[in-house]
PDB file of C-alpha atoms in Angstrom:
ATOM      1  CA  UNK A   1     125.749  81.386 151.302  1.00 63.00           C
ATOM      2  CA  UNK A   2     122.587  80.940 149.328  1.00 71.00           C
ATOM      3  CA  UNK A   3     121.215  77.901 147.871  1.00 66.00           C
ATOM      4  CA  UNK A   4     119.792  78.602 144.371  1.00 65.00           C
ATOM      5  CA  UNK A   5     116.075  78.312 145.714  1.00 70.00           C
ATOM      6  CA  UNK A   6     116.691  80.569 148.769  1.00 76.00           C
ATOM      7  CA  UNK A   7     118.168  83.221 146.181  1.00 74.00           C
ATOM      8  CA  UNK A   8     115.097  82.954 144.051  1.00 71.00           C
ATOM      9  CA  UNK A   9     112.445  82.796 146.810  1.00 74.00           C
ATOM     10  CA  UNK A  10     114.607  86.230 148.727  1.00 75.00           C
ATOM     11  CA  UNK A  11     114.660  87.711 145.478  1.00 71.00           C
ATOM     12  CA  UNK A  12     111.199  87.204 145.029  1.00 70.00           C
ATOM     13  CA  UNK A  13     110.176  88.321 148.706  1.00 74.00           C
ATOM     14  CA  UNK A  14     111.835  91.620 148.027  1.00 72.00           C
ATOM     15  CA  UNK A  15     110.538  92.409 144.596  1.00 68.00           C
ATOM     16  CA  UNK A  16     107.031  91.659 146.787  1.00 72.00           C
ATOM     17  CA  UNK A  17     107.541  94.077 149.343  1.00 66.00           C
ATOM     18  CA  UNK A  18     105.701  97.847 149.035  1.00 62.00           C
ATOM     19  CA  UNK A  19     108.991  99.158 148.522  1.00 66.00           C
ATOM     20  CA  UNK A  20     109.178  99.563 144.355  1.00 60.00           C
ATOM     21  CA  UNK A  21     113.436  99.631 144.781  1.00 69.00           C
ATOM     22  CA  UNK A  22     113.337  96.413 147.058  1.00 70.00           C
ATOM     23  CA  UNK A  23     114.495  94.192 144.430  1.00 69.00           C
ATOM     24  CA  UNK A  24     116.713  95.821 142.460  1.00 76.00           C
ATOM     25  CA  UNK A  25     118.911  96.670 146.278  1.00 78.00           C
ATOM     26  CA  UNK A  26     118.661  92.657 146.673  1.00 76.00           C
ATOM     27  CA  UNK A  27     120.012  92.434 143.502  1.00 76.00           C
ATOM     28  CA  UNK A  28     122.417  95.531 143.604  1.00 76.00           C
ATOM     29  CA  UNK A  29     123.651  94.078 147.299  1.00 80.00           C
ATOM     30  CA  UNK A  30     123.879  90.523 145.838  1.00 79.00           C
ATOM     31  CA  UNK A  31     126.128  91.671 142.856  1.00 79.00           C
ATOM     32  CA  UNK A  32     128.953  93.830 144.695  1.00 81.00           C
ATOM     33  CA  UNK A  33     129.261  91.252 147.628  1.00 83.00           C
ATOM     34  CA  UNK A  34     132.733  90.130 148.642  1.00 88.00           C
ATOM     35  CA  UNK A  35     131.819  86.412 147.695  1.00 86.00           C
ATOM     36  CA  UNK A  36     128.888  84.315 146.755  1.00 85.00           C
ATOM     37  CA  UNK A  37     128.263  80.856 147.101  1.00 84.00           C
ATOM     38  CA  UNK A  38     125.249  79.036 145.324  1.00 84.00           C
ATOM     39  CA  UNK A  39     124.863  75.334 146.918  1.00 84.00           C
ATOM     40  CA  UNK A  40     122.637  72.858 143.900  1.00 84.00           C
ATOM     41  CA  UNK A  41     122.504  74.566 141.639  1.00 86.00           C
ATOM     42  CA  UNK A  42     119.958  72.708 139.232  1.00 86.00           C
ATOM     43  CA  UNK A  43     117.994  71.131 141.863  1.00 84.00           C
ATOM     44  CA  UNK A  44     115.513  73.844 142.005  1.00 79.00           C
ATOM     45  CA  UNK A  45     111.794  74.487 139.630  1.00 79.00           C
ATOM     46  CA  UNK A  46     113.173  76.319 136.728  1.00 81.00           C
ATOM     47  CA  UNK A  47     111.343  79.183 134.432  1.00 84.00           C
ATOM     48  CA  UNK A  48     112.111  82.071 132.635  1.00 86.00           C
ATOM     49  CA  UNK A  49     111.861  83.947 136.047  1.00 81.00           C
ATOM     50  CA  UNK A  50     114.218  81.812 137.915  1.00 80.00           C
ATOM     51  CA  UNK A  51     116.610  81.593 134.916  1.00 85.00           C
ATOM     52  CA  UNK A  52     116.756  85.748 134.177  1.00 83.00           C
ATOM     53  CA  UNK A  53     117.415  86.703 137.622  1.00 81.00           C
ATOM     54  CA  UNK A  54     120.321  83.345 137.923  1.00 84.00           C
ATOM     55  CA  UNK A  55     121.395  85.908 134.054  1.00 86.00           C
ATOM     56  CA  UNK A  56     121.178  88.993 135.814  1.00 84.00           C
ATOM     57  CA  UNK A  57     122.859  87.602 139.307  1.00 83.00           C
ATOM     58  CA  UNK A  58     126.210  86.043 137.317  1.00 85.00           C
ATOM     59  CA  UNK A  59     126.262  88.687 134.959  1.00 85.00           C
ATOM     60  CA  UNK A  60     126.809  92.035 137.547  1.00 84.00           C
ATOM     61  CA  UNK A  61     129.337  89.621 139.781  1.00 84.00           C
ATOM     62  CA  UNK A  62     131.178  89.808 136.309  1.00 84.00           C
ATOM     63  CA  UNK A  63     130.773  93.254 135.785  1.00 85.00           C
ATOM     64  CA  UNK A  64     132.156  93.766 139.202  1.00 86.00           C
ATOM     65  CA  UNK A  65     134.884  91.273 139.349  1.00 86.00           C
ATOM     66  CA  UNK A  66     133.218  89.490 142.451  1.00 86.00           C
ATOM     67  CA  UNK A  67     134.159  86.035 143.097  1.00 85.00           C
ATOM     68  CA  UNK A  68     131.176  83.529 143.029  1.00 85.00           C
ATOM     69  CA  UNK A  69     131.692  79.596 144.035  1.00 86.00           C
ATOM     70  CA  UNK A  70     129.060  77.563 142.374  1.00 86.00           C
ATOM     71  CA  UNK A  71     128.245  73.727 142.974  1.00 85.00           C
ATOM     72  CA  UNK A  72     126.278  71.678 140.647  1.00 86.00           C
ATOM     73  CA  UNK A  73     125.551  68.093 139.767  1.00 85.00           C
ATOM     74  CA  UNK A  74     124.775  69.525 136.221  1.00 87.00           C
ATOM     75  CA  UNK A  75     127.127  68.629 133.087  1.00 85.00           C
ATOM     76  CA  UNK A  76     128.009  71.357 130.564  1.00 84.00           C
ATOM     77  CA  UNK A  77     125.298  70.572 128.517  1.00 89.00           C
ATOM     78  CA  UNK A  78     122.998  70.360 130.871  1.00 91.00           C
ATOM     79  CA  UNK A  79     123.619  73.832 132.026  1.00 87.00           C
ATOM     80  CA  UNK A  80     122.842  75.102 128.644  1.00 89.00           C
ATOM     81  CA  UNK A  81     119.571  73.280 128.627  1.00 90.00           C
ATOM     82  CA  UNK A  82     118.473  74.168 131.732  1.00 89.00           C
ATOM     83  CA  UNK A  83     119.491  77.962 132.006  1.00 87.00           C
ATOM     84  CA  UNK A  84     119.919  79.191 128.249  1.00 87.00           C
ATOM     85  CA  UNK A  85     123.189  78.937 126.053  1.00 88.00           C
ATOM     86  CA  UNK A  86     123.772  83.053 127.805  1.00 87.00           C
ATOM     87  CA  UNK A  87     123.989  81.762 130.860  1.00 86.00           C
ATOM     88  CA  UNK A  88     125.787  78.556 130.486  1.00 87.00           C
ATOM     89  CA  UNK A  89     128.704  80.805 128.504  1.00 85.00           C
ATOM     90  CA  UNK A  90     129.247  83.121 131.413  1.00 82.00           C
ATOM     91  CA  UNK A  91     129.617  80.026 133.606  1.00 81.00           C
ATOM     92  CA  UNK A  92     131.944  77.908 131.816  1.00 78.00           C
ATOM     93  CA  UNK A  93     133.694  80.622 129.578  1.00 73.00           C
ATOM     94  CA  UNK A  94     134.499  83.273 132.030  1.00 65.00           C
ATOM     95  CA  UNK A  95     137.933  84.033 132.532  1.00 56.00           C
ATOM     96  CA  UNK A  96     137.205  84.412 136.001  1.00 59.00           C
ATOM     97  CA  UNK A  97     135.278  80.747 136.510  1.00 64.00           C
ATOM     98  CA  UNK A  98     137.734  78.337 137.233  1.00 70.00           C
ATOM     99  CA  UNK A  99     135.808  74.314 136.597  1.00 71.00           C
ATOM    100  CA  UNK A 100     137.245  71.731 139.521  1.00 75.00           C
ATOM    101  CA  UNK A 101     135.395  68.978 138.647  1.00 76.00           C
ATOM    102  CA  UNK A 102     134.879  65.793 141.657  1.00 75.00           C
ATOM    103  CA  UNK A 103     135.132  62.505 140.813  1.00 77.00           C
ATOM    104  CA  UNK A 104     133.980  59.500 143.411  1.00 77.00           C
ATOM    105  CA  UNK A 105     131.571  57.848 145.645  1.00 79.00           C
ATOM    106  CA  UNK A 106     128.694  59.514 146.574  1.00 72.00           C
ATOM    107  CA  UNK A 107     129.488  59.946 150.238  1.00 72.00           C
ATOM    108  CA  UNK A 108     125.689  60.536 151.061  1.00 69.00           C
ATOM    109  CA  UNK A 109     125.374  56.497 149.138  1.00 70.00           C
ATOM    110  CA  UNK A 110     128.301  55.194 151.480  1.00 68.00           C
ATOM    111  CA  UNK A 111     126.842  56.592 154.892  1.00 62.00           C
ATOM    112  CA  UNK A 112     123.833  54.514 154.993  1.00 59.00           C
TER     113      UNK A 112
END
């Protein structure tokens, strides 16, 4: 279970460490895992960076038919703004991505 900031700042932490192959294993490890989950996704700083490794991350769960649960607040468009047209396609076009869209209160709103 990752939330889109802990991915990028692990990510990050292993392409820092003195071993060259560090990040490419987190990223190796990270696409053949049974299942990931990314919590908000859209709530964290966005770059080129963040946005090639989210590319590189959906992309090689594809490749390897890995199921990957993500939850956003972000619209379709949105998604294309914030993470590149490439990106947004292998979201909402994938034959594997299934969209379940929630409707209703925001629960965090009705608990005060």
């Amino acid at each position: 279970y990752y939330t889109r900031r802990k991915l990028t700042a692990e990510y990050i932490s292993a392409k820092c460490d003195s071993d060259v192959n560090s990040g490419e294993l987190f990223l190796y490890r990270i696409g053949r895992n049974d299942l990931l989950i990314i919590d908000d996704l859209g709530t964290e700083y966005t770059n080129a960076f963040v946005a090639s490794q989210l590319f590189t991350c959906i992309s090689e769960r594809g490749l390897n038919r890995k199921p990957t649960i993500i939850s956003t607040n972000l619209m379709e468009d949105e998604l294309r703004r914030r993470y590149t047209e490439r990106i947004a396609s292998r979201l909402m076009n994938n034959t594997q991505c299934r969209l379940v869209q929630f409707a209703g209160e925001d629960v965090r709103r009705s608990a005060r």
